[in-house]
Amino acid sequence: LGIEHIPARSPQAKGRIERSYLTLQERLTVELRLAGASTCEEANAVLQRFIESYNQKFAVPPADPESAFRPIPFHLRLDHIFCWKEYRTLNPGYTLQYKGETYRVVPAKNAPDIPLRSVVEVHQLAGGNLSVAWRGYIYDLEPIATGSTKPTKTNTAPPAERSPKEKANATPPHRPAPDHPWRKSWASRRAYSATAGAKATIPVSETSKP
């Protein structure tokens, strides 16, 4: 707003205002007690009368009657200056998170697009409206519904629950044939192994020796 603060760093420079504070602290409580004010409304009425009488006794006309307040620059928006501000990072899809909700930045007319992953300033105005400020430009925010839709009811029966083993391996397990040796008893398997070993043994003739 262009307001410059000039502090008074000595009691001598603040003598007049300190005397005023002392008068108010000592006299105002007495005025309220004499008036019998016991509620906030009664105290405000007494305070209004006290201000008028106090100014008549102690007010001093200024040396320069012209107001020292300057007009507000046209490019300043007071509602975006006197508001709650927080910083957020712009995510893909022009979205950001604020107080547990997801919002999308609405492109503004005659304003540049905000690059992704840029840090923007979220403004929460006095009325509760939200907007985004970036490099002097103001963008509106619109909420994005994140609630999931309810599933529709159908007459079809739910699918049968699959076992954890079937879920881990989608392909059906291999089942051996009914005449497979694994399906026979241990004695039969030993006999089968002995027979197969005998068939696999080929005697070596004398003529085949080197």
Tab-separated table of C-alpha atoms in Angstrom:
chain	number	residue	atom	x	y	z
A	1	LEU	CA	0.000	0.000	0.000
A	2	GLY	CA	3.012	2.295	0.037
A	3	ILE	CA	2.818	2.925	3.787
A	4	GLU	CA	6.167	3.753	5.375
A	5	HIS	CA	6.726	3.091	9.070
A	6	ILE	CA	8.811	5.689	10.916
A	7	PRO	CA	9.300	4.417	14.477
A	8	ALA	CA	9.923	6.737	17.423
A	9	ARG	CA	12.840	5.220	19.296
A	10	SER	CA	12.881	7.605	22.266
A	11	PRO	CA	10.321	8.614	24.918
A	12	GLN	CA	10.851	12.273	23.984
A	13	ALA	CA	9.615	11.626	20.462
A	14	LYS	CA	6.503	9.887	21.783
A	15	GLY	CA	5.736	12.303	24.600
A	16	ARG	CA	2.410	13.513	23.255
A	17	ILE	CA	0.961	10.097	22.463
A	18	GLU	CA	2.211	8.666	25.764
A	19	ARG	CA	0.454	11.461	27.670
A	20	SER	CA	-2.727	10.693	25.752
A	21	TYR	CA	-2.474	7.013	26.651
A	22	LEU	CA	-1.993	7.881	30.306
A	23	THR	CA	-5.049	10.137	30.286
A	24	LEU	CA	-7.201	7.474	28.632
A	25	GLN	CA	-6.038	4.678	30.907
A	26	GLU	CA	-6.752	6.666	34.029
A	27	ARG	CA	-9.816	8.657	33.027
A	28	LEU	CA	-11.772	6.312	30.773
A	29	THR	CA	-12.287	3.664	33.449
A	30	VAL	CA	-13.551	6.338	35.825
A	31	GLU	CA	-16.008	7.652	33.204
A	32	LEU	CA	-17.393	4.178	32.641
A	33	ARG	CA	-17.826	3.640	36.376
A	34	LEU	CA	-19.550	7.022	36.861
A	35	ALA	CA	-21.923	6.324	33.962
A	36	GLY	CA	-22.809	2.915	35.431
A	37	ALA	CA	-21.994	1.094	32.175
A	38	SER	CA	-22.195	-2.670	32.691
A	39	THR	CA	-22.740	-3.934	29.132
A	40	CYS	CA	-20.824	-3.566	25.886
A	41	GLU	CA	-23.595	-1.441	24.340
A	42	GLU	CA	-23.634	0.955	27.300
A	43	ALA	CA	-19.828	1.220	27.233
A	44	ASN	CA	-19.871	2.104	23.518
A	45	ALA	CA	-22.417	4.863	24.141
A	46	VAL	CA	-20.286	6.304	26.955
A	47	LEU	CA	-17.182	6.061	24.782
A	48	GLN	CA	-18.822	8.052	21.984
A	49	ARG	CA	-19.667	10.913	24.369
A	50	PHE	CA	-16.199	10.727	25.901
A	51	ILE	CA	-14.497	11.074	22.482
A	52	GLU	CA	-16.408	14.272	21.718
A	53	SER	CA	-15.609	15.882	25.056
A	54	TYR	CA	-11.972	14.740	24.919
A	55	ASN	CA	-11.420	16.219	21.443
A	56	GLN	CA	-12.956	19.535	22.500
A	57	LYS	CA	-10.469	19.832	25.372
A	58	PHE	CA	-7.257	18.414	23.899
A	59	ALA	CA	-7.551	18.411	20.086
A	60	VAL	CA	-5.042	20.598	18.211
A	61	PRO	CA	-5.694	21.623	14.603
A	62	PRO	CA	-3.020	20.352	12.183
A	63	ALA	CA	-0.506	22.728	10.669
A	64	ASP	CA	-1.443	21.417	7.180
A	65	PRO	CA	-5.184	20.760	6.788
A	66	GLU	CA	-4.658	18.705	3.643
A	67	SER	CA	-5.080	14.982	4.175
A	68	ALA	CA	-1.859	13.000	4.153
A	69	PHE	CA	-3.594	9.840	2.917
A	70	ARG	CA	-2.913	9.038	-0.692
A	71	PRO	CA	-5.431	7.389	-3.025
A	72	ILE	CA	-5.146	3.635	-3.495
A	73	PRO	CA	-3.285	2.756	-6.726
A	74	PHE	CA	-5.629	1.421	-9.374
A	75	HIS	CA	-3.700	-1.833	-9.825
A	76	LEU	CA	-4.047	-2.864	-6.163
A	77	ARG	CA	-6.907	-5.082	-5.033
A	78	LEU	CA	-7.438	-4.727	-1.304
A	79	ASP	CA	-9.387	-7.993	-1.005
A	80	HIS	CA	-6.282	-9.856	-2.245
A	81	ILE	CA	-3.971	-7.924	0.083
A	82	PHE	CA	-5.935	-8.319	3.321
A	83	CYS	CA	-6.502	-12.081	3.049
A	84	TRP	CA	-5.062	-15.380	4.224
A	85	LYS	CA	-2.194	-16.556	2.012
A	86	GLU	CA	-0.496	-19.933	1.666
A	87	TYR	CA	1.873	-21.416	-0.909
A	88	ARG	CA	1.220	-24.511	-2.995
A	89	THR	CA	2.886	-26.313	-5.923
A	90	LEU	CA	0.953	-26.585	-9.186
A	91	ASN	CA	0.536	-30.245	-10.145
A	92	PRO	CA	-0.141	-31.756	-13.585
A	93	GLY	CA	-3.654	-31.024	-14.746
A	94	TYR	CA	-3.419	-27.516	-13.258
A	95	THR	CA	-4.492	-28.884	-9.876
A	96	LEU	CA	-3.394	-28.228	-6.327
A	97	GLN	CA	-4.267	-29.403	-2.835
A	98	TYR	CA	-5.651	-27.024	-0.209
A	99	LYS	CA	-7.031	-28.079	3.172
A	100	GLY	CA	-7.650	-31.653	2.058
A	101	GLU	CA	-9.487	-30.689	-1.140
A	102	THR	CA	-8.393	-30.714	-4.784
A	103	TYR	CA	-8.831	-27.576	-6.892
A	104	ARG	CA	-8.155	-26.731	-10.522
A	105	VAL	CA	-6.747	-23.392	-11.661
A	106	VAL	CA	-9.078	-21.701	-14.145
A	107	PRO	CA	-7.160	-19.970	-16.977
A	108	ALA	CA	-7.619	-16.211	-16.825
A	109	LYS	CA	-8.176	-13.945	-19.792
A	110	ASN	CA	-5.110	-11.987	-20.937
A	111	ALA	CA	-2.983	-13.869	-18.407
A	112	PRO	CA	-0.122	-16.292	-19.173
A	113	ASP	CA	-0.331	-19.972	-18.417
A	114	ILE	CA	1.355	-21.022	-15.203
A	115	PRO	CA	4.154	-23.545	-15.772
A	116	LEU	CA	3.717	-26.858	-14.012
A	117	ARG	CA	5.517	-27.359	-10.697
A	118	SER	CA	5.466	-23.613	-10.114
A	119	VAL	CA	4.915	-22.324	-6.584
A	120	VAL	CA	1.702	-20.276	-6.482
A	121	GLU	CA	0.075	-18.236	-3.748
A	122	VAL	CA	-3.389	-19.356	-2.643
A	123	HIS	CA	-5.593	-16.489	-1.432
A	124	GLN	CA	-8.519	-17.179	0.887
A	125	LEU	CA	-10.601	-14.007	0.875
A	126	ALA	CA	-12.689	-12.691	3.730
A	127	GLY	CA	-15.835	-14.161	2.166
A	128	GLY	CA	-14.263	-17.626	1.871
A	129	ASN	CA	-13.589	-17.519	-1.882
A	130	LEU	CA	-10.328	-19.034	-3.118
A	131	SER	CA	-8.026	-17.809	-5.864
A	132	VAL	CA	-4.408	-18.126	-6.963
A	133	ALA	CA	-1.863	-15.362	-7.465
A	134	TRP	CA	1.206	-15.806	-9.688
A	135	ARG	CA	3.505	-12.987	-10.808
A	136	GLY	CA	0.847	-10.360	-10.251
A	137	TYR	CA	-1.950	-12.267	-12.049
A	138	ILE	CA	-5.064	-13.593	-10.313
A	139	TYR	CA	-6.622	-16.942	-11.278
A	140	ASP	CA	-9.846	-18.447	-9.989
A	141	LEU	CA	-10.026	-21.887	-8.408
A	142	GLU	CA	-12.761	-24.440	-8.934
A	143	PRO	CA	-13.182	-27.542	-6.765
A	144	ILE	CA	-12.823	-30.988	-8.283
A	145	ALA	CA	-15.183	-33.694	-7.053
A	146	THR	CA	-13.133	-36.610	-5.748
A	147	GLY	CA	-15.978	-38.786	-4.405
A	148	SER	CA	-16.341	-42.176	-6.014
A	149	THR	CA	-19.600	-43.115	-7.700
A	150	LYS	CA	-21.767	-45.753	-6.058
A	151	PRO	CA	-21.863	-49.125	-7.865
A	152	THR	CA	-25.165	-49.967	-9.560
A	153	LYS	CA	-27.068	-53.025	-8.393
A	154	THR	CA	-27.420	-55.892	-10.875
A	155	ASN	CA	-29.293	-59.183	-10.782
A	156	THR	CA	-26.253	-61.235	-11.675
A	157	ALA	CA	-24.717	-63.325	-8.937
A	158	PRO	CA	-21.292	-62.338	-7.703
A	159	PRO	CA	-18.381	-64.347	-9.064
A	160	ALA	CA	-17.192	-67.281	-6.999
A	161	GLU	CA	-14.413	-66.504	-4.601
A	162	ARG	CA	-11.099	-67.814	-5.863
A	163	SER	CA	-8.571	-69.423	-3.575
A	164	PRO	CA	-5.339	-67.549	-2.811
A	165	LYS	CA	-3.388	-70.148	-4.799
A	166	GLU	CA	-5.531	-69.574	-7.878
A	167	LYS	CA	-5.201	-65.812	-7.466
A	168	ALA	CA	-1.416	-66.032	-7.337
A	169	ASN	CA	-1.198	-68.246	-10.452
A	170	ALA	CA	-3.896	-67.651	-13.028
A	171	THR	CA	-2.917	-70.650	-15.206
A	172	PRO	CA	-4.499	-74.008	-14.162
A	173	PRO	CA	-2.092	-76.482	-12.526
A	174	HIS	CA	-0.802	-79.439	-14.542
A	175	ARG	CA	-2.475	-82.727	-13.618
A	176	PRO	CA	-0.695	-86.009	-14.531
A	177	ALA	CA	-2.464	-88.711	-16.505
A	178	PRO	CA	-4.280	-91.553	-14.676
A	179	ASP	CA	-1.545	-94.081	-15.707
A	180	HIS	CA	1.323	-91.830	-14.684
A	181	PRO	CA	3.879	-93.483	-12.384
A	182	TRP	CA	3.365	-90.801	-9.786
A	183	ARG	CA	-0.167	-92.100	-9.225
A	184	LYS	CA	1.036	-95.653	-8.406
A	185	SER	CA	2.084	-96.991	-5.043
A	186	TRP	CA	5.681	-96.913	-3.838
A	187	ALA	CA	6.232	-100.600	-4.562
A	188	SER	CA	4.858	-100.280	-8.061
A	189	ARG	CA	7.074	-97.264	-8.672
A	190	ARG	CA	10.168	-99.252	-7.550
A	191	ALA	CA	9.244	-102.132	-9.816
A	192	TYR	CA	8.655	-99.735	-12.675
A	193	SER	CA	12.032	-98.091	-12.081
A	194	ALA	CA	13.828	-101.473	-12.001
A	195	THR	CA	12.138	-102.561	-15.228
A	196	ALA	CA	12.938	-99.291	-16.945
A	197	GLY	CA	16.574	-99.572	-15.808
A	198	ALA	CA	16.852	-103.112	-17.098
A	199	LYS	CA	15.477	-102.123	-20.459
A	200	ALA	CA	17.874	-99.252	-20.660
A	201	THR	CA	20.942	-101.513	-20.053
A	202	ILE	CA	22.454	-102.696	-23.335
A	203	PRO	CA	25.140	-105.422	-23.081
A	204	VAL	CA	28.336	-104.671	-24.903
A	205	SER	CA	29.496	-107.444	-27.221
A	206	GLU	CA	33.046	-108.513	-27.563
A	207	THR	CA	33.205	-107.353	-31.183
A	208	SER	CA	32.138	-103.825	-30.235
A	209	LYS	CA	35.117	-103.314	-27.967
A	210	PRO	CA	37.783	-101.089	-29.448
